[in-house]
Amino acid sequence: MHSTRAVLGLCGALALTALTATSARPMHAGIDYARYLEEKADVEAELDEWLSKYEKDAERNGWIPPTEARSADEVVEDRKQRFFMSKQLVSKLQKEQPDAQFSVDSPFSLMTEEEFATYVRNSYLQGNKTSLQEFATYVRNSYLQGNKTSLRGGDSVWDEAPTSDNGVNESGESTDAYDGGNAGFDISSFMKNLDFQSFKKFFEDCLSKFKGGRRLQQGVDWSSHRCNAPIQNQGGCGSCWAFAAVGAAESAYCLGNGGQLTKFSEQQLTSCDRSSHGCSGGYPTYALRYIQQTGLCRGDQYPYTSGNGNAGQCNAGCQKTRIPIRQVARPSGESGLLSALQKQPVVVAVAAGNSVWKQYRGGVVSSCPNANLDHAVIAVGFDGSSVKIKNSWGTRWGEQGYIRLSRSGGGGTCGVYRDMTYPQIADEVVEDRKQRFFMSKQLVSKLQKEQPDAQFSVDSPFSLMTEDEFATYVRNSYLQGKMRSLRGGDSVWDEPLADDTAEDSVHDMEPPLEERRAQQNVDWSSHKCNAPIQNQGSCGSCWAFAAVGVTEFAYCTNKGGQLTKFSEQQLTSCDRSSHGCGGGFPRRALNYIGQTGICSQSEYPYTSGKGGDGQCNASCKKTPIAIRQVARPSGESGLLSALQTQPVIVTVSAGNSVWKQYRGGVVSSCPSAKLDHAVIAVGFDGSSVKIKNSWGARWGEQGYIRLSRAGGSGTCGVYRDMSYPQL
């Protein structure tokens, strides 16, 4: 027995010796192994810190390459040696480029230089090398013959169009020609009466309120502009070409769309653009032309899922936004890039699969060790010494996702001037906007003559909408009683009209109005129980804003004047008796609040401004609202009596020119009688009723409008359908 233990002990010792001998060896060529052994304790501590920060993302994205080691100990040893080699590299780079900062605090510090080069390689394709070499030759020949060719799956693609005389490549497919066909546009009057310079200045001054352009004579920096989306992360997929093309397209579209940023989908290009190779690389110019012809889905509708390296199946059914790209411009040299950057960000190709980009942490890079263009990024600015680049490797790389390259001649640092492109938004879009704006000027002039007690102006968020478009924007956000199918396949309900009395719920019965001595003036707009003006955005949720507004006021006064801002999003997403952004009925919303309670806005904030209802969050903490009944005043006297105690929901005819261009004063009439919008009456005086809207504080009188007191159904139908909660 003793001899057996001795043998086992000897075997264990030999195995441990063999393992130690195996682990204690250089595992990578080029390592200063003697120095590594001296610094091993420090390396272990620094590696542990690196792993605590990067390990999860690095393993998911393939930034920790698999080792050929045969045991867990060898894996650990391999990582230590890799990390030490990156430390060696950082020391070397720092001596060579003192104006830049390099660090092992990089997602790629467990990659060798060769592995990093392989990771980057081929995600950007120039169309004349690697797997696209034969394709490019064939496409070019086919293009000269006037034919199209095909790439993945046999779908149609386009090659680069010939360069025009001014050095700009025209796009393969032109956008539809603008026909000047805005109904009601008086072109002869436009040309006859146009003082172009004053009109141009007026147009730009007005537009600047909704678009914050930033232009510097000695430098430009789009990185903090509202039209620059946050830094993205392509992960383990060679989709830099898609991120660069989408980033440039969404910035250009935002700048041409009044400064409203829409985050578009890189996944759509990665999965659906048949002129490129998904996670195996692609060409930004082809991608921009795909965008021009096909349009782009929003990022929240088609989120990025290819970080694991799989391009995924194409979802062709997502709703696409047309991006009016007139042509894909190709600037040349440093001067061309700087000139283009005065207007917008630019896609550039760089040599990035090298030690400089691998360990970059900050400062200005002066050179790269190779000239092979292998990565597509976005130039977002410049100053006297550098060009600022937006990368797609996440915010923990570089300067929070950015890198600065020194300005130089020739092909530029890291080849940044060698291949550049950006989308130019169609000229007809600009012309269309000028004509739309002029039509609103015509409308303002007409309205001002008809209603001298009110003020109308093009200084309105809706001045680039036609009257029909504005009517469509407003239409159906307030629903009167009609048979409708409810969301989610629920049974239909028949909502009675305002003069109906038969209703199962006592909450919908009009109580007798109290006899009281009426004040001559009431204004709740400055009361502490009146919440600030809200903005429903592109969602037909006025019914929710109106119901929440009167509820929070009544609850506030009932609780001694302590205002709680309640959640419009809860109603928009959760009230199944209405249709979310497709419209709703305020009295049903009040019934929902009385039965369910309501969450605070801070706990359930509004997110439907872009038109999506959103998923219902039923778990938010609800405040019970003890609504005794929903009162329904009748006529002017009923409204004025109710306003003595609290604000009242009223419905109005708002989808018309008067509300579109209203700026101030008292409105005497509306051109239509269709009730299409729910708002809140917050006061009155001897001549008008004061209305609180939900279109933001830049509309009207800081979000309010005054309607003249009139008989019958009231100005803009304001007396036709009214309600308020009695607690």
Steps between C-alpha positions, in 0.01 A plus 500: 500500500779739588672424172178582309474841671864566420445419135190726485687781670790466260260504201326813632830678549615408151169622354527832686860539385398430142214749521720769650759441234236521230350823639835664569602556140469771237167446324531781243779610269637844576440498874781626725467193717768585756340836570158336508614271782634801691169691469266202522345599833411848368370347178268271698353792695454718190347211307248438779399866481467477120287185524266660752433777248509327161471122537124470444491718187830363372384139515167585338663692214794266440762740636656220709619249238486130590832354608651168398584437865421158644399605851339781697840599637637538149203720405580730792870503409417573137289801602777634723752482218258661254438783743872550557559516125241779479688678780819470294313638202361796695848594621633489143211703357522764772865567415423523128192723531523729804193706395274196535419284799508120483393260772420140583163644609363396161247230404762338275791452743475119498535486122835473327569752224433233237169399659387861520591556135293195407208627711500832315592371155237477225222678686560786258516401131622734229342299223832406343661265748435192716175318429352781290783515244334297227165652584626855453651423160181333384279781629715767336481325163127448537448864595681620188265281297200653674417183689456409864670211671440304816670399821365295789196296413483632145332829596553816297783733600662814363863598452658837552374755248747699291657807655350826375704799386493655845651189659179380660364154430136504402287233660396196304130585528384861508222601737159590361497844341308762697192614309406804707163340558393644836127563462415867549852627434496824297830478311453829313427684824797326660743616232351849463498590867811314614774709655739206495761623745252610765295183449812284524605672824150477645473133406839416650432701816175314557647161415792562735261486794442135421848418365821572690772500238861547612756642260844633582735681264817347643348172605188286511381244754178312435558253784286696747237605245142382541523333158785273612376171647677343801803276444402152381677162530519263203622216725640188335349580159690662212221754451693826534385586145137485615563710812689762299234523227209514744676754722568734208149453362322566829707815561428632150131419533485667842675815377258519209201426722512786746739340748280204595722193537360159408723206591493267201578129475849365430351152521289565192813558291689212659218253428333641188750692283584243233775717352720430803590199713341559840746413777768415243536858383348751265537827316351821642426650157291197406329527838411866444348412164301221661373757750412738216297238315347307790477734798587417861309351790533649846748342736234428762294313239794300365764489778858384455547129575814413301753570773555125522623490139183368335348725231152363564195466277367808323179647642361667189174592671628777726355847433753703303566873497596641161840672513505752212863456394564699181849366447791339681783753503866399492729774638871486419796575725518695822340814359208299366439337836520825697264670257248216527525501880376859503164355397476150650690190620683294236567126463876433481703181465810449716780255571385388845610138535826591670658559839413871506125445483526189718638686803384859432369684804510869410685793345607552140638208296783603267546180297382143443736207432321386184310654210239232432151649522299251703244692707217748428433775752353853505693827502305734728727802527839665481713769661837651418692180567269200471198331345250353747369151421192320633558124531258210553687307772303630800563784744770321701742513209704814431363839601153372592475339158687767300857532370694802371735469203758766421440712192756421231549501127468219250269220601477631856582337832388135490386566141207714614485708178523209257137393475222732620130525431185660634131526402367829367134557576299581187474863391128455441457440872636847570285649224197316629556645846532852366171466315327343800627785716377758250157333494486543877590868451210530256273332753610730783425807288152369419421408861622832635258688274212275601568508875663828607460424874730198471864474398619242248860431405736265319677481836316175564625139519257409219603752232654234275174302494229558242147552630405146399806351671424693818138385494622140466745554788216615728224275369364212711704568812163580659233235436130572527249224555510241224535125469868419502703184544716521807872424509596140553181353356272604788127532442375825350330769703255770401596829662197732527520848356503806723121541505428133574381419850479122491824365645559215738768679702387770740830674431372603158179656629492879522435611859287804570716814500522680833348843530782746571590865455727502192823698497562726204847361431670170573853392402643173631805510269726652767359294789741270682276203416536560126791296358734650236405478132562151359572381144325193360734490198399287202262284702123552490486499880335837567219309673751362753663839562160663551377230740822496701515881513157547656551204733829621642352849554194365682716265710740783585226735625341213691835430674571854611692631200776239459538429126589147387580471129322187379582274206348555155702200381303268727176593324660490155642150555254340742148641460334234285183707453692731268749460218827643628661717234203419273270716709274468801211638701572715807197386704598136459849600613355663813305182572822298460681731744216467754500121476875432471684794654790675335880493524723803531671634189840462664436125538334454159632779270358585159673315214239504223602831344609322181171322454537157665255400777761298687448194718285542809692509827232371733736477798553872558382624840156654458341781700127433560283783366156501663296639212141532625362568155591650163300819462390620155415869487286634217540821302691816584332553837578143602868539410539836677330360810727194505810716450424673829628187675747327266623456139276314257571269205360647179517373145565732208540518126878549483620335179478820300699806393403705806658259748787423262629861492358641826742717694286706738188707562135396482378267225152588373428201274630171362457388137365155590255360752642149541609425856845342475703608802464480880639786709437663838308821569688676781324835522288776350451876501239731352593420141676163482553148633863405572611157378802291602638296208746207490722611209786643704579848627628629165153486349247781551516710816761283669282196445160668548233638264204734562166439328233770484187446710211426270155347506395163371778241495769762552806609302668194345220289658638552850162452680393184316661229713632579849579296810692510826554270799334573832698355789 
